[in-house]
Amino acid sequence: MTLPAQTAPPGAPKKVTVATLASFRARGRRAAFVTAYDYPTAVFADRAGVDMLLVGDSAAMTMLGYPNTLGVSMDEMLIFARAVCRGAKRAFVIGDMPFLSYQASDEDAVRNAGAFLVAGCDAVKCEGGARVASRVRAITDAGVAVMGHLGLTPQSQAQLGGYRVQGKTLAAVQRLTDDALALQGAGAFAVLLEAVPAEAAAYVRERVDLLVYGIGAGPHVDGQLVISHDILGSFVGEIRPRFIRRYAELDVEVERAFRAYADDVRAGRFPAAEHLYPIDPEHEAEIRAARTPVVLRSAATKDLSTIA
Ligand code: KIV
């Protein structure tokens, strides 16, 4: 039996896959990688040619206002993931396994990783190295592509003593490399290095076959991840990592727009004539004539409204 070829609609962008990412590396092309948690952001980033989207558990902080990443649940992550996957026609989408979605058992890990795939994601990400390698093995054995996450791993920030740069000595970089090799042995296709010196990232990348991405890890990696709220200027909070470059000031722009709208409403400038639904003038006159005179209504209800 010949199966019908799976063809994308004409003109549709070609989806980025693990093979595409490997070919980027072979050609020395660095991947552009941002976080996304909602449909419009996914659509805009996808249209802009961003290659990879992370539905990060940073949603706890960027979208839900928690002080760290621990508060977001698997159910909440799946809502974000489905929205992003609906918007991403080309970009490779990674679902970030939230705290306690994979730590307790292989079964949890496989079930929750699978839920991200059912939601439309192309891969999942887990924090940790050797100590989560058996979970990563269980997930990859279930057919799910896994990206590891080493260096500053926010889910264990209490153990790390806060949000601190990692891999600052040769011994620490060797431990990072061992962790990356453990992930490689467990079948991961990539690792993300967060908040490590550029030399440390280069050292790890030279010693593994994994694709190596960085967030605050310098230029010697296969692609750069940023939290979209950080580059767009829409993060509400005090954290300002040194590796961020701002490309927009959405906080200022959004606040300006809301202030202008509120001023217009209060001053009666909105809605204006062009915002009203026109109807047949005869019907309009009939409805106007049938309206309760304001004076009577005010008297009946003791409402002092004078809206004509
Ligand atoms: O959740 C996230 O956005 C992340 C990045 C900080 C690496 O895991």
XYZ file of C-alpha atoms in Angstrom, residues 38-267:
230
model
C 0.911 32.798 23.719
C -0.522 32.697 20.205
C 0.286 36.253 19.046
C 3.905 36.085 20.209
C 4.334 32.742 18.443
C 2.829 34.144 15.223
C 5.002 37.285 15.289
C 8.214 35.376 16.111
C 7.459 32.736 13.480
C 6.753 35.363 10.816
C 10.005 37.112 11.807
C 11.944 33.927 11.055
C 12.842 32.926 14.617
C 13.904 29.272 14.371
C 13.022 27.896 17.813
C 10.411 28.727 20.450
C 10.622 27.654 24.079
C 7.355 27.495 25.990
C 9.393 28.142 29.111
C 8.389 27.581 32.707
C 9.586 31.188 32.995
C 5.894 31.738 32.151
C 5.445 31.504 35.930
C 7.258 34.844 36.200
C 6.629 36.541 32.854
C 2.942 35.643 32.453
C 1.632 34.712 35.888
C 3.543 37.077 38.182
C 5.159 34.473 40.451
C 8.525 35.345 42.036
C 10.226 32.235 40.539
C 9.532 29.411 38.081
C 8.289 26.849 40.602
C 4.627 27.858 40.719
C 3.500 26.953 37.217
C 1.645 23.649 36.819
C 1.642 21.134 34.003
C -1.979 22.063 33.155
C -1.035 25.731 32.852
C 2.043 24.895 30.753
C -0.141 22.918 28.339
C -2.448 25.895 27.832
C 0.562 28.038 26.908
C 2.013 25.241 24.739
C -1.187 24.704 22.718
C -1.466 28.424 22.017
C 2.167 28.647 20.875
C 1.894 25.543 18.683
C -1.201 26.969 16.967
C 0.857 30.038 16.048
C 4.154 28.402 15.051
C 4.005 27.252 11.447
C 7.769 26.996 10.921
C 9.586 27.310 14.238
C 10.626 24.250 16.266
C 8.640 24.346 19.526
C 9.982 23.018 22.837
C 7.781 22.500 25.883
C 9.558 23.133 29.183
C 8.828 20.450 31.775
C 7.772 22.342 34.930
C 8.955 21.601 38.456
C 7.732 18.189 39.696
C 6.504 17.089 36.254
C 9.491 14.704 35.807
C 11.473 14.525 39.048
C 9.342 11.992 40.953
C 9.164 9.041 38.541
C 9.840 7.831 35.006
C 6.112 7.382 34.570
C 5.409 11.052 35.388
C 8.230 12.070 33.098
C 6.975 10.063 30.103
C 3.321 10.987 30.599
C 4.035 14.713 30.954
C 6.560 14.811 28.108
C 4.004 13.011 25.940
C 1.350 15.582 26.866
C 3.580 18.335 25.403
C 3.826 16.372 22.149
C 0.070 15.860 22.050
C -0.235 19.639 22.531
C 1.804 20.059 19.337
C 5.364 20.574 20.646
C 8.336 19.113 18.793
C 10.462 18.403 21.886
C 10.655 18.939 25.645
C 13.290 20.422 27.917
C 14.320 19.161 31.396
C 16.676 20.804 33.870
C 19.639 18.842 35.248
C 22.377 16.490 34.061
C 23.485 13.119 35.407
C 20.880 13.169 38.160
C 17.980 13.328 35.675
C 19.614 11.160 32.998
C 17.438 8.140 33.807
C 14.303 10.275 33.363
C 15.668 11.634 30.083
C 16.313 8.054 28.960
C 12.722 7.093 29.787
C 11.407 10.071 27.791
C 13.654 9.515 24.759
C 12.775 5.792 24.836
C 9.155 6.897 24.489
C 10.108 8.645 21.242
C 10.240 12.209 22.527
C 13.123 14.536 21.610
C 14.741 16.029 24.728
C 16.826 19.147 25.267
C 18.777 19.178 28.539
C 19.383 22.353 30.542
C 22.587 22.924 32.524
C 24.386 25.769 34.271
C 21.960 28.039 36.068
C 18.911 25.814 36.402
C 16.176 27.980 37.927
C 14.145 25.056 39.336
C 17.073 24.316 41.676
C 18.025 27.934 42.375
C 17.653 27.336 46.139
C 20.334 24.619 45.945
C 22.508 26.825 43.730
C 22.233 29.693 46.214
C 20.212 31.941 43.897
C 20.458 33.053 40.292
C 24.266 32.838 39.971
C 26.682 32.369 37.109
C 27.835 28.727 36.889
C 30.965 27.064 35.461
C 33.486 29.644 36.627
C 36.383 27.214 37.251
C 37.877 24.397 35.183
C 36.595 21.849 37.723
C 33.073 23.290 37.447
C 33.258 23.239 33.633
C 34.379 19.618 33.722
C 31.324 18.799 35.864
C 29.111 20.601 33.333
C 30.718 18.534 30.561
C 30.107 15.282 32.484
C 26.479 16.292 32.908
C 26.171 17.100 29.195
C 27.703 13.703 28.340
C 25.220 11.998 30.673
C 22.379 13.710 28.783
C 23.933 12.675 25.478
C 24.146 9.077 26.736
C 20.462 9.256 27.673
C 19.514 10.173 24.110
C 19.055 13.956 24.355
C 19.535 15.819 21.058
C 20.608 19.143 22.562
C 21.598 20.957 25.701
C 20.920 24.516 26.775
C 23.613 26.237 28.850
C 22.354 29.082 31.028
C 24.509 31.792 32.636
C 27.969 30.366 32.074
C 31.127 32.143 30.845
C 31.738 32.029 27.089
C 34.900 29.901 27.504
C 32.993 27.361 29.584
C 30.323 26.999 26.886
C 33.004 26.583 24.208
C 34.719 23.900 26.334
C 31.489 21.908 26.716
C 30.550 22.251 23.045
C 33.931 20.922 21.913
C 33.417 17.755 23.972
C 29.863 16.685 23.137
C 27.949 15.636 20.038
C 24.849 17.450 21.236
C 23.582 20.656 19.696
C 24.516 23.305 22.257
C 22.354 26.392 22.786
C 23.019 29.215 25.186
C 21.218 31.851 27.207
C 23.854 34.092 28.725
C 26.558 31.649 27.565
C 28.400 33.737 24.989
C 28.820 33.327 21.239
C 30.478 29.873 20.867
C 27.217 27.916 20.733
C 24.759 26.761 18.067
C 22.073 29.333 18.853
C 20.986 32.042 21.252
C 17.935 31.882 23.505
C 16.418 34.947 25.156
C 13.270 35.457 27.178
C 11.039 37.403 24.826
C 9.818 39.704 27.621
C 13.441 40.695 28.296
C 14.172 41.804 24.728
C 10.732 43.359 24.212
C 10.804 45.289 27.481
C 7.596 43.722 28.824
C 8.953 41.888 31.887
C 7.402 43.228 35.082
C 10.057 42.845 37.746
C 13.530 43.763 38.812
C 15.605 40.986 37.211
C 17.876 42.482 34.499
C 20.422 39.860 33.356
C 23.603 41.410 31.911
C 23.298 39.379 28.697
C 20.090 41.103 27.587
C 19.852 43.640 24.792
C 16.519 45.482 24.572
C 14.931 45.615 21.102
C 11.717 47.371 22.175
C 10.219 49.191 25.166
C 6.784 47.572 25.203
C 6.162 48.446 28.846
C 6.379 52.159 28.032
C 4.384 51.812 24.811
C 1.589 49.680 26.323
C 1.243 51.937 29.354
C 1.144 54.999 27.070
C -1.636 53.407 24.976
C -3.749 52.443 28.024
C -3.312 55.925 29.534
C -4.377 57.607 26.281
C -7.403 55.295 26.004
C -8.464 55.937 29.611
C -8.105 59.714 29.064
C -10.214 59.537 25.881
C -12.975 57.546 27.615
C -13.125 59.981 30.527
C -13.136 63.001 28.207
